[in-house]
Amino acid sequence: MSIRTRLLLVNIGLLAAAFIGTLLFAGSQITAGLRADYQQRLVSEIKLIAQGIAPTAAAFARDETTDADLAAAFAPYEAQIGGTLRLFFTGRSIEQYAGENTARNTMPRPEPPEIEAAVTDEPIVSQRVAKDGTLHLFTAASIILNGNRIGLVQLNVPTSTLQGLIAQRWVVLAAGMVVLTGCAVLVVVWVARRILRSLRQLQESATRFANGDLDHRITSLSGDEIGAVARAFNTMAERIQSMLVAQHTFASNTSHEFRTPLTAIQLRTDALRRSPTIAQDAAARKYLDEIDMEIARLTSMVQGLTLLARLDADRLELGRDEVDIVRFATALRQQLLPQAEEKSIRLVLVVPDKPLYIQVNLAHLTLVFRNVLDNALKYTPGGGEIRWTLVSEGDTIVHTITDTGIGIVPEHLPKVFDRFYRADRARLRDVPGSGLGLSIVYSILQAYGATIHIHSSGINQGTTVTVRWRFQRPSYEPFA
Amino acid sequence: MVTIVVIEDDPLILHPLADALREHGYTVLTAGDGKSGLEIVQNRQPDVVILDILLPVMDGWEVCKAIRRTSVVPILMLSSLNEEVDRILGLELGADDYLTKPFSTRELIAHIKALLRRVEFSTPRTLPNVMDFERIRIDLNRRVVSKDGRELTLRYKAFELLALLAAHAGEVVSRADIFDKVWGTDWIGDTRTLEVHIRWLREQLEDVPGQPQFIQTARSAGYRFVGIAKS
């Protein structure tokens, strides 16, 4: 469950619980107050009524007025309160009373509590079920005339009146609470969104950085905990960027440091080769050729190491130059011919007779094919053949480099592209090289979207390397 | 007598390089920093300038820009970096070619020959020394191109390129042929150089470089010079 959901659920849940609790508590307090007030009011009313109907009651007791007159006298009071009045006579006998206003019935035993209280001159209100089955409130007061108690008057009202009042209050209260809760929820949601937005910005920044935008930093820094994380992120980003830049710079600097002495050596071996004495010295010429090979190998390694560093740092710049691969292959073969002739290896190149263009950095291309061909030369014994065929199949250029060399044991085939992998250390100890070559070749080709497969039927069965490289139509309008 | 100025600060490289060039018959003048190198170029008007990028006092980029202000001499830049960015920058700033260290003497000579190469026309005898078109006049002897009577300054290779296309006016010359004839069959490089030269040509020659009228691109085939010959 997301933080957002959790936050909202918990907060809104708590709010709702708090508000409902408050609602219930306040409600019950108000209800109690209302009830007390109402009862108070009933008591006041009955006392007033007792005073007001005293003369009429006295007359009724002397049989000077009819039941109807009594009912008429009661009517206004009953209408005002919404209840029913009854008279009880004392004097001759408490048992006699005018029930339902006019009929003469017996007082029920035991005496209801409000009747007892009325006799003591401190009226109370009592609640019980009336004859019609509903709850009623009863109260009664003494009727005093000329200092004598001549009777009691009882009032009963259905509780529905009171309930109505209470219900009204509850409704108002509840409505108010709903509005308050609504506002509170909105505030909670708004605050949650603010917090989560900061979090989301943090997430976006991290993703951007991870995808390569190393300059990106979080600029809006708040003072809270998320701001602290943002600050920590910026510091981390700074460190990582410097590390990658340092790695890249190191790679470039190293490359530069090696290339200068290599150039110095190359120019001197070239110069030596031009010397007349050396020109006649076959052994010397042979050594010079070998030195050339080693320089080429060193150059390859230097390029390879810097490339590896850049590939690791994910900062390889792909070249966009259009190179005619046919022309390139021809030139590379030319360069390797002396090496091949050394071992009497036939180096054959089969190419189409029209140019084929691919977009690549020339140095990367040289590294790839130089490596593959160097391997072929290394692992093919004297007198063998290396055949490099170049064909275009649809939109892909397919290179097939086959040699008649010592081959690769099938179990080793999947591992040949691993870094520092050498198929058989004991066997190949005479063959120099760092084992890095094929892993670099693989990485470069992969960066350009090309593929390489190596196949061998086994020991001494030769090896075939297949490189597939998609080529583009040359872009004739570079500024379109 | 071909004169080459080599501007390189590392004597370990400068000396064998200069020697090698001399042994191939070139006259070589050298400088160990950008500023003195620039002076020599301005005073002696060489046929080729070989320029290292990392130089004291004034770096290779600056020297290149400065030379270009007054001269169209072919410039070959040497570098220890093989960054894509640097090569494009070199071409944009005015270098005609770029060679990464380490290189062999053989490669260097091949590139210099490519730079100095004069386009060989298949039938030199029947070709006039001046090619006259509506609005454009190409003088092969004086190596001058004029448009609407006004002389244009064209870089070395750009002139060669134009001359080749004009000699085949109306016909499409394939990119492979252009490379072979203008840069030489043993020159290995990328086609960006050609694109850049075509762009330079258009900037000089066309009324609106974006809408070429004289140097046209023939899709997937090559380029063509369109001009009406004045007989």
XYZ file of C-alpha atoms in Angstrom:
711
model
C 0.000 0.000 0.000
C 1.447 3.318 -0.903
C 2.385 5.927 1.640
C -0.218 8.201 0.173
C -3.007 5.719 0.793
C -1.767 4.896 4.249
C -1.448 8.523 5.204
C -4.874 9.398 3.971
C -6.585 6.362 5.472
C -5.033 6.835 8.895
C -5.602 10.559 8.999
C -9.124 10.511 7.733
C -9.932 7.559 9.947
C -8.653 9.352 13.025
C -10.435 12.541 12.082
C -13.676 10.701 11.540
C -13.330 8.870 14.853
C -12.528 12.098 16.687
C -15.382 13.973 15.152
C -17.876 11.188 15.706
C -16.748 10.912 19.316
C -17.150 14.638 19.787
C -20.515 14.488 18.101
C -21.748 11.749 20.385
C -20.448 13.378 23.549
C -21.732 16.839 22.716
C -24.968 15.332 21.604
C -25.531 13.498 24.825
C -24.702 16.584 26.858
C -27.110 18.668 24.872
C -29.771 16.020 25.137
C -29.436 15.935 28.897
C -29.630 19.711 29.043
C -32.669 19.824 26.819
C -34.439 17.233 28.907
C -33.697 19.049 32.143
C -34.909 22.332 30.680
C -38.075 20.746 29.433
C -38.853 19.146 32.730
C -38.175 22.441 34.445
C -40.596 24.072 32.106
C -43.256 21.451 32.759
C -42.953 21.981 36.497
C -43.299 25.756 36.150
C -46.295 25.302 33.901
C -48.083 22.935 36.230
C -47.620 25.289 39.165
C -49.049 28.160 37.157
C -51.916 26.041 35.953
C -52.627 24.946 39.534
C -52.973 28.593 40.519
C -54.951 29.495 37.458
C -57.614 26.841 37.665
C -58.019 26.997 41.446
C -61.373 28.818 41.331
C -62.719 26.595 38.593
C -61.576 23.500 40.436
C -63.216 24.716 43.652
C -66.456 25.344 41.802
C -66.272 21.901 40.252
C -65.716 20.360 43.651
C -68.948 22.018 44.908
C -70.681 20.680 41.751
C -71.290 24.226 40.613
C -69.769 23.666 37.177
C -70.226 20.984 34.625
C -67.683 18.623 33.149
C -67.844 20.519 29.912
C -67.022 23.809 31.599
C -64.053 22.198 33.221
C -62.914 20.820 29.911
C -63.283 24.268 28.380
C -61.218 25.735 31.202
C -58.500 23.157 30.631
C -58.509 23.465 26.852
C -56.303 26.573 26.405
C -53.688 25.202 28.795
C -53.668 21.814 27.097
C -53.349 23.391 23.691
C -50.434 25.521 24.744
C -48.423 22.685 26.252
C -49.629 19.929 24.007
C -50.594 17.643 26.862
C -53.528 16.465 28.949
C -54.670 17.807 32.331
C -56.490 15.915 35.108
C -57.875 16.954 38.395
C -57.601 15.024 41.629
C -59.708 16.108 44.610
C -58.683 15.972 48.164
C -60.949 16.879 51.042
C -63.586 14.311 51.169
C -61.374 11.519 49.794
C -58.309 11.280 47.635
C -59.849 8.310 45.974
C -62.281 10.505 44.198
C -60.961 12.360 41.279
C -62.086 13.659 37.989
C -60.322 11.325 35.602
C -60.001 12.299 31.895
C -61.096 15.667 33.079
C -64.618 14.855 33.912
C -65.280 11.211 34.611
C -65.044 10.214 38.178
C -62.609 7.353 38.670
C -60.474 5.838 41.319
C -56.880 6.907 41.902
C -54.632 4.091 40.892
C -52.641 2.356 43.615
C -49.794 2.751 44.289
C -49.747 6.438 43.814
C -47.606 7.641 40.896
C -44.487 9.463 42.046
C -45.502 12.880 40.770
C -48.751 12.680 42.748
C -46.808 11.949 45.924
C -44.507 14.853 45.171
C -47.409 17.190 44.446
C -48.798 16.576 47.903
C -45.446 17.607 49.387
C -45.496 20.827 47.343
C -42.280 19.967 45.451
C -43.422 18.846 41.999
C -41.319 16.399 40.004
C -41.527 14.939 36.552
C -41.763 11.232 36.039
C -41.717 9.203 32.871
C -43.697 6.042 32.244
C -45.784 4.233 29.740
C -49.295 5.648 29.483
C -52.535 3.802 28.705
C -52.019 4.181 24.943
C -48.735 2.341 25.160
C -46.393 5.284 24.486
C -44.031 6.996 26.841
C -45.357 10.081 28.593
C -44.025 12.595 31.050
C -46.165 13.200 34.125
C -46.132 15.997 36.624
C -48.589 17.287 39.194
C -49.097 20.214 41.593
C -51.388 21.068 44.491
C -54.325 23.406 43.986
C -54.422 25.800 46.910
C -57.391 28.030 47.666
C -57.502 30.254 50.656
C -54.567 28.362 52.142
C -56.256 25.009 51.781
C -55.334 22.242 49.430
C -58.486 21.456 47.585
C -56.977 19.080 45.040
C -54.168 18.168 42.623
C -53.813 18.848 38.943
C -51.795 16.411 36.816
C -50.253 17.081 33.460
C -49.012 14.492 31.004
C -47.297 15.090 27.685
C -46.089 12.534 25.212
C -42.333 12.334 25.106
C -42.550 12.694 21.362
C -42.546 16.461 21.798
C -39.303 16.318 23.687
C -37.870 13.720 21.332
C -38.678 16.016 18.458
C -36.726 18.820 20.027
C -33.810 16.516 20.774
C -33.784 15.141 17.267
C -33.666 18.643 15.826
C -30.625 19.444 17.876
C -28.904 16.255 16.801
C -29.487 17.025 13.155
C -28.013 20.485 13.443
C -25.066 19.120 15.372
C -24.461 16.340 12.898
C -24.667 18.710 9.943
C -22.104 20.964 11.525
C -19.811 18.033 12.220
C -20.041 16.797 8.649
C -19.018 20.193 7.332
C -16.124 20.391 9.787
C -15.000 16.885 8.947
C -15.202 17.707 5.277
C -12.993 20.733 5.716
C -10.555 18.791 7.854
C -10.324 16.034 5.253
C -9.627 18.559 2.532
C -6.843 20.046 4.575
C -5.367 16.613 5.209
C -5.484 15.713 1.536
C -3.868 18.990 0.564
C -1.054 18.627 3.053
C -0.477 15.037 1.979
C -0.232 16.106 -1.630
C 2.342 18.738 -0.817
C 4.518 16.253 0.999
C 4.134 13.599 -1.648
C 4.918 16.044 -4.394
C 8.244 16.779 -2.797
C 8.866 13.069 -2.603
C 7.958 12.619 -6.204
C 10.310 15.384 -7.267
C 13.022 13.584 -5.382
C 12.219 10.423 -7.258
C 12.244 12.160 -10.629
C 15.574 13.779 -9.930
C 17.139 10.494 -8.954
C 15.835 8.839 -12.089
C 17.112 11.648 -14.288
C 20.557 11.402 -12.781
C 20.584 7.641 -13.131
C 19.679 7.982 -16.792
C 22.773 9.992 -17.502
C 22.038 13.631 -16.735
C 25.014 13.934 -14.437
C 24.729 17.693 -14.083
C 21.278 17.505 -12.624
C 20.827 18.663 -9.054
C 17.775 19.345 -6.946
C 17.351 23.089 -6.769
C 14.297 23.668 -4.610
C 15.424 22.655 -1.151
C 12.945 22.833 1.709
C 13.978 22.966 5.338
C 12.329 19.721 6.341
C 13.327 16.075 6.281
C 12.731 15.736 2.562
C 14.930 18.744 2.025
C 17.625 16.964 4.012
C 17.343 13.952 1.724
C 17.512 16.260 -1.292
C 20.675 17.836 0.044
C 22.166 14.399 0.619
C 21.225 13.458 -2.939
C 22.983 16.515 -4.317
C 26.121 15.678 -2.394
C 26.025 12.115 -3.651
C 25.419 13.261 -7.212
C 28.396 15.570 -6.987
C 30.615 12.710 -5.808
C 29.436 10.326 -8.478
C 29.841 12.872 -11.218
C 33.388 13.684 -10.136
C 34.196 10.003 -9.999
C 32.925 9.405 -13.492
C 34.606 12.504 -14.819
C 37.829 11.489 -13.119
C 37.567 8.045 -14.613
C 36.975 9.500 -18.032
C 39.786 12.009 -17.636
C 42.087 9.289 -16.389
C 41.257 7.223 -19.428
C 41.964 10.147 -21.752
C 45.106 11.173 -19.934
C 46.460 7.643 -19.862
C 45.749 7.323 -23.521
C 47.612 10.528 -24.218
C 50.534 9.514 -22.027
C 51.032 6.305 -23.916
C 50.492 7.636 -27.398
C 53.375 10.078 -27.326
C 56.147 7.550 -26.634
C 54.510 5.112 -29.036
C 54.673 7.743 -31.767
C 58.282 8.461 -30.908
C 59.154 4.757 -31.226
C 57.194 4.282 -34.448
C 58.842 7.205 -36.173
C 62.253 5.895 -35.204
C 61.652 2.364 -36.418
C 60.408 3.895 -39.656
C 63.620 5.921 -39.825
C 65.758 2.879 -39.117
C 64.066 0.993 -41.902
C 65.058 3.710 -44.332
C 68.720 3.400 -43.416
C 70.732 1.688 -46.181
C 72.683 -0.579 -43.832
C 69.514 -1.845 -42.248
C 67.790 -2.236 -45.575
C 70.357 -4.863 -46.433
C 70.205 -6.564 -43.070
C 67.437 -9.151 -43.226
C 67.570 -9.889 -39.525
C 67.345 -6.202 -38.690
C 64.398 -5.746 -41.027
C 62.670 -8.703 -39.425
C 63.134 -7.202 -35.961
C 61.831 -3.895 -37.191
C 58.737 -5.593 -38.579
C 58.225 -7.297 -35.260
C 58.637 -4.013 -33.427
C 55.989 -2.546 -35.735
C 53.644 -5.344 -34.805
C 54.217 -4.754 -31.125
C 53.615 -1.055 -31.506
C 50.372 -1.814 -33.260
C 49.451 -4.187 -30.495
C 50.301 -1.664 -27.791
C 48.293 0.984 -29.576
C 45.397 -1.402 -29.737
C 45.706 -2.115 -26.046
C 45.861 1.540 -25.115
C 42.793 2.241 -27.173
C 41.158 -0.802 -25.663
C 41.841 0.200 -22.077
C 40.549 3.703 -22.530
C 37.518 2.370 -24.317
C 36.867 -0.092 -21.535
C 37.043 2.710 -19.001
C 34.587 4.732 -21.040
C 32.297 1.807 -21.646
C 32.293 1.094 -17.923
C 31.445 4.671 -17.185
C 28.803 4.404 -19.897
C 30.365 7.302 -21.687
C 31.372 5.858 -24.996
C 30.850 8.367 -27.773
C 29.657 6.553 -30.814
C 31.155 7.803 -34.012
C 28.922 9.107 -36.736
C 31.442 9.253 -39.535
C 30.546 7.396 -42.648
C 33.260 4.977 -43.519
C 33.383 2.855 -46.615
C 33.877 -0.559 -45.043
C 35.163 -2.034 -48.304
C 37.888 0.534 -48.556
C 38.666 0.103 -44.881
C 38.959 -3.683 -45.107
C 41.283 -3.365 -48.079
C 43.543 -0.970 -46.178
C 43.601 -3.076 -43.019
C 44.493 -6.208 -44.945
C 47.314 -4.272 -46.570
C 48.654 -3.333 -43.151
C 48.549 -6.899 -41.895
C 50.108 -8.509 -44.957
C 53.708 -8.346 -43.648
C 52.647 -10.061 -40.454
C 50.847 -12.774 -42.390
C 53.705 -13.298 -44.791
C 55.983 -13.787 -41.796
C 54.119 -16.977 -41.014
C 53.356 -17.780 -44.638
C 49.675 -17.381 -43.948
C 47.452 -16.480 -46.863
C 45.349 -13.466 -45.989
C 42.414 -13.391 -48.396
C 39.840 -10.620 -48.651
C 36.616 -10.997 -50.624
C 34.612 -7.813 -51.017
C 31.849 -6.501 -53.250
C 32.945 -4.063 -55.911
C 30.856 -1.160 -54.699
C 31.297 0.938 -51.571
C 29.312 0.115 -48.425
C 28.963 2.805 -45.819
C 28.492 2.451 -42.078
C 28.421 5.125 -39.398
C 31.252 4.513 -37.008
C 34.283 5.998 -35.364
C 37.233 4.873 -37.450
C 39.328 4.019 -34.406
C 36.597 1.813 -32.971
C 36.255 0.027 -36.270
C 39.996 -0.500 -36.487
C 40.083 -1.863 -32.979
C 37.365 -4.389 -33.654
C 38.723 -5.868 -36.853
C 42.338 -5.551 -35.924
C 41.621 -7.571 -32.788
C 39.759 -10.279 -34.655
C 42.440 -10.554 -37.333
C 45.268 -10.445 -34.796
C 43.671 -13.384 -33.032
C 43.346 -15.251 -36.295
C 47.003 -14.599 -37.067
C 48.034 -15.615 -33.566
C 46.183 -18.870 -33.489
C 46.724 -20.056 -37.045
C 49.872 -22.037 -37.580
C 52.219 -21.299 -40.482
C 51.044 -22.166 -43.962
C 47.390 -21.731 -43.098
C 44.775 -19.360 -44.503
C 42.624 -16.583 -43.146
C 39.687 -15.627 -45.302
C 37.722 -12.420 -44.714
C 34.497 -12.211 -46.652
C 32.285 -9.155 -46.752
C 28.768 -9.283 -48.150
C 25.686 -7.164 -47.802
C 22.462 -8.957 -46.941
C 19.598 -6.552 -47.122
C 20.423 -3.755 -44.703
C 23.166 -5.650 -42.896
C 26.813 -6.118 -43.704
C 28.019 -9.586 -42.822
C 31.700 -10.210 -42.200
C 32.932 -13.764 -42.058
C 36.505 -14.307 -40.920
C 37.491 -17.929 -41.142
C 40.863 -19.362 -40.241
C 42.473 -22.781 -40.442
C 43.848 -22.424 -36.968
C 43.806 -24.286 -33.693
C 40.129 -23.689 -33.085
C 38.264 -23.395 -29.795
C 36.897 -26.216 -27.693
C 33.085 -25.954 -27.818
C 32.763 -25.733 -24.014
C 34.822 -22.549 -24.065
C 32.831 -20.852 -26.786
C 30.315 -19.134 -24.497
C 33.106 -17.667 -22.408
C 35.372 -16.237 -25.064
C 33.961 -12.740 -24.648
C 34.602 -12.620 -20.919
C 37.215 -10.220 -19.673
C 40.652 -11.684 -19.288
C 39.457 -15.027 -20.547
C 42.138 -17.145 -22.138
C 40.972 -20.485 -23.429
C 43.922 -22.557 -22.443
C 46.568 -20.899 -20.384
C 49.120 -23.635 -20.560
C 48.821 -24.048 -24.281
C 48.911 -20.404 -25.123
C 51.588 -19.133 -22.824
C 53.739 -18.341 -25.829
C 51.135 -16.087 -27.265
C 51.217 -12.602 -25.835
C 48.100 -10.608 -25.198
C 46.023 -9.553 -22.254
C 42.874 -11.484 -23.009
C 41.002 -8.234 -23.118
C 40.642 -8.098 -26.865
C 37.420 -9.978 -27.448
C 35.606 -8.439 -24.513
C 36.382 -4.996 -25.916
C 35.351 -6.075 -29.383
C 32.078 -7.376 -28.017
C 31.378 -4.211 -26.023
C 32.112 -1.906 -28.933
C 30.000 -3.888 -31.346
C 27.175 -3.994 -28.878
C 27.359 -0.220 -28.451
C 26.931 0.158 -32.205
C 24.093 -2.337 -32.334
C 26.191 -4.902 -34.186
C 26.554 -8.571 -33.282
C 29.396 -11.072 -33.237
C 29.336 -14.858 -33.171
C 32.239 -17.218 -32.866
C 32.028 -20.772 -34.007
C 34.490 -23.601 -33.998
C 34.060 -27.295 -34.523
C 36.843 -28.081 -32.111
C 40.583 -28.372 -31.688
C 42.469 -27.766 -34.928
C 39.212 -27.348 -36.795
C 39.660 -23.651 -37.314
C 37.480 -20.806 -36.135
C 34.862 -18.674 -37.830
C 33.968 -15.233 -36.596
C 30.788 -13.649 -37.946
C 30.086 -9.959 -37.465
C 26.768 -8.454 -38.508
C 26.591 -4.734 -38.800
C 23.586 -2.813 -39.997
C 24.494 -0.082 -42.411
C 22.714 3.116 -43.268
C 22.049 4.856 -46.510
C 24.648 7.577 -46.566
C 23.273 10.880 -45.364
C 23.790 13.206 -48.288
C 22.132 16.136 -46.728
C 23.843 16.539 -43.388
C 22.376 19.973 -42.868
C 18.829 19.307 -44.012
C 59.743 22.088 -54.205
C 57.167 21.378 -51.556
C 57.536 23.166 -48.242
C 55.992 21.783 -45.078
C 55.795 23.571 -41.743
C 55.615 21.248 -38.732
C 54.407 22.732 -35.443
C 54.976 20.217 -32.610
C 56.291 20.888 -29.113
C 57.715 17.461 -28.264
C 61.206 17.199 -29.775
C 61.067 13.433 -29.384
C 58.439 13.456 -32.085
C 59.389 16.566 -33.998
C 62.887 15.469 -35.009
C 62.232 12.038 -36.511
C 59.121 13.424 -38.140
C 60.968 16.282 -39.790
C 63.762 13.908 -40.842
C 61.334 11.474 -42.375
C 59.665 14.226 -44.369
C 63.012 15.532 -45.577
C 64.001 12.072 -46.703
C 60.894 12.014 -48.814
C 62.052 15.155 -50.550
C 60.061 17.824 -48.748
C 61.537 21.032 -47.402
C 60.676 21.162 -43.732
C 60.464 24.127 -41.366
C 59.740 23.505 -37.704
C 58.382 25.341 -34.694
C 58.043 24.258 -31.067
C 55.063 26.394 -30.074
C 51.939 27.844 -31.579
C 53.000 31.466 -31.790
C 56.307 30.969 -33.594
C 54.648 28.362 -35.769
C 52.040 30.880 -36.864
C 54.751 33.392 -37.688
C 56.606 30.953 -39.892
C 53.420 30.035 -41.743
C 52.588 33.675 -42.350
C 56.105 34.514 -43.493
C 56.990 31.492 -45.572
C 53.660 30.466 -47.156
C 54.214 26.700 -47.054
C 52.381 24.098 -49.115
C 51.225 22.085 -46.104
C 51.018 22.750 -42.373
C 51.261 19.894 -39.881
C 49.897 21.054 -36.570
C 49.832 19.378 -33.169
C 46.869 20.223 -30.972
C 48.497 20.402 -27.555
C 50.961 23.261 -27.883
C 52.348 25.805 -25.444
C 51.708 29.555 -25.708
C 48.943 29.158 -28.296
C 47.158 25.838 -28.749
C 46.530 24.102 -32.041
C 42.913 25.261 -32.318
C 43.923 28.888 -32.028
C 46.744 28.504 -34.537
C 44.382 26.834 -36.961
C 41.837 29.625 -36.695
C 44.545 32.245 -37.084
C 46.002 30.626 -40.182
C 42.567 30.364 -41.730
C 42.007 34.074 -41.455
C 44.533 34.724 -44.146
C 45.358 31.461 -45.880
C 43.843 28.411 -47.500
C 46.917 26.261 -47.012
C 46.080 22.608 -46.288
C 46.343 21.856 -42.571
C 46.847 18.390 -41.118
C 46.249 18.162 -37.385
C 47.991 15.653 -35.147
C 46.472 14.544 -31.890
C 46.697 12.119 -29.005
C 42.993 12.255 -28.519
C 40.625 10.378 -30.693
C 37.480 11.937 -29.435
C 34.777 12.368 -31.990
C 34.280 15.892 -30.762
C 37.886 16.860 -31.404
C 37.887 15.589 -34.946
C 34.747 17.422 -35.879
C 36.004 20.536 -34.142
C 39.207 20.304 -36.117
C 37.371 20.131 -39.401
C 35.025 22.918 -38.437
C 37.847 25.210 -37.392
C 39.578 24.748 -40.669
C 41.761 21.668 -40.586
C 41.689 19.676 -43.785
C 42.659 16.390 -42.194
C 43.263 14.794 -38.808
C 45.726 12.092 -37.810
C 45.749 10.338 -34.458
C 48.942 9.342 -32.683
C 50.588 6.990 -32.993
C 50.878 6.908 -36.742
C 53.466 5.451 -38.996
C 55.551 7.470 -41.400
C 53.834 5.646 -44.217
C 50.419 6.863 -43.048
C 51.688 10.399 -42.634
C 53.129 10.495 -46.147
C 49.911 9.054 -47.559
C 47.870 11.789 -45.913
C 50.243 14.538 -47.025
C 50.171 13.257 -50.579
C 46.397 13.229 -50.432
C 46.382 16.824 -49.279
C 48.755 17.964 -51.978
C 47.218 15.891 -54.693
C 46.133 17.607 -57.833
C 43.155 16.021 -59.393
C 44.176 14.029 -62.414
C 41.829 14.442 -65.252
C 41.358 11.541 -67.547
C 42.019 13.535 -70.699
C 44.346 16.356 -69.675
C 45.190 17.355 -73.205
C 41.700 18.134 -74.326
C 40.825 19.942 -71.136
C 41.203 23.705 -71.326
C 43.146 25.493 -68.645
C 40.135 27.594 -67.939
C 36.587 26.325 -67.510
C 34.094 29.001 -68.308
C 30.468 28.740 -67.227
C 27.630 31.189 -66.861
C 28.599 33.205 -63.771
C 31.447 30.857 -62.779
C 34.959 30.738 -64.143
C 37.552 28.198 -63.016
C 41.176 28.922 -63.849
C 43.145 25.691 -63.394
C 46.516 27.347 -63.850
C 46.141 30.131 -61.382
C 43.939 28.015 -59.142
C 41.382 30.758 -58.998
C 37.600 30.572 -59.096
C 35.507 33.628 -59.826
C 31.800 34.094 -59.576
C 30.088 36.990 -61.309
C 33.542 38.394 -61.930
C 34.528 38.333 -58.251
C 37.384 36.065 -57.144
C 36.591 33.516 -54.454
C 38.957 32.116 -51.858
C 38.690 28.369 -51.934
C 40.540 25.915 -49.776
C 42.954 23.612 -51.482
C 40.875 20.482 -51.513
C 37.712 22.426 -52.142
C 39.221 23.755 -55.351
C 40.236 20.271 -56.419
C 36.765 19.017 -55.688
C 35.125 21.783 -57.698
C 37.521 21.280 -60.591
C 36.692 17.581 -60.715
C 32.948 18.136 -60.641
C 33.160 20.924 -63.198
C 35.213 18.783 -65.536
C 32.296 16.379 -65.504
C 29.685 19.124 -65.575
C 26.179 17.754 -65.815
C 27.295 14.226 -64.907
C 27.063 12.668 -61.487
C 30.435 11.806 -59.957
C 30.199 9.025 -57.386
C 31.540 9.519 -53.870
C 33.983 6.673 -54.320
C 35.379 8.318 -57.429
C 35.603 11.652 -55.668
C 37.626 10.095 -52.880
C 39.910 8.268 -55.239
C 40.582 11.247 -57.460
C 40.668 14.067 -54.928
C 42.171 12.328 -51.923
C 43.862 9.316 -53.421
C 43.229 5.605 -53.351
C 45.389 4.933 -50.308
C 43.710 7.539 -48.144
C 41.556 5.977 -45.475
C 39.186 8.278 -43.772
C 35.580 9.049 -43.246
C 33.105 10.692 -45.549
C 32.513 13.566 -43.187
C 35.512 15.254 -44.752
C 33.729 15.192 -48.091
C 30.535 16.533 -46.572
C 32.403 19.377 -44.939
C 34.170 20.252 -48.187
C 30.908 20.235 -50.107
C 29.465 22.552 -47.487
C 32.429 24.933 -47.724
C 32.097 24.980 -51.482
C 28.433 25.765 -51.286
C 29.008 28.525 -48.774
C 31.440 30.165 -51.142
C 29.788 29.441 -54.422
C 26.043 29.368 -54.002
C 23.732 32.357 -53.782
C 21.831 30.523 -51.088
C 23.958 27.709 -49.625
C 20.847 25.960 -48.297
C 19.407 25.773 -51.822
C 22.314 24.694 -53.975
C 22.137 25.575 -57.587
C 25.610 24.760 -58.831
C 26.716 21.861 -56.627
C 23.857 19.456 -56.474
C 23.456 16.249 -54.561
C 22.333 13.250 -56.548
C 20.689 10.954 -54.032
C 22.553 7.687 -53.443
C 24.825 8.428 -56.348
C 27.114 11.340 -55.674
C 27.396 14.964 -56.586
C 27.015 16.948 -59.778
C 28.090 20.328 -60.973
C 25.420 22.181 -62.863
C 26.638 24.957 -65.044
C 25.899 26.245 -68.479
C 29.070 26.312 -70.544
C 29.881 29.403 -72.451
C 31.266 28.379 -75.766
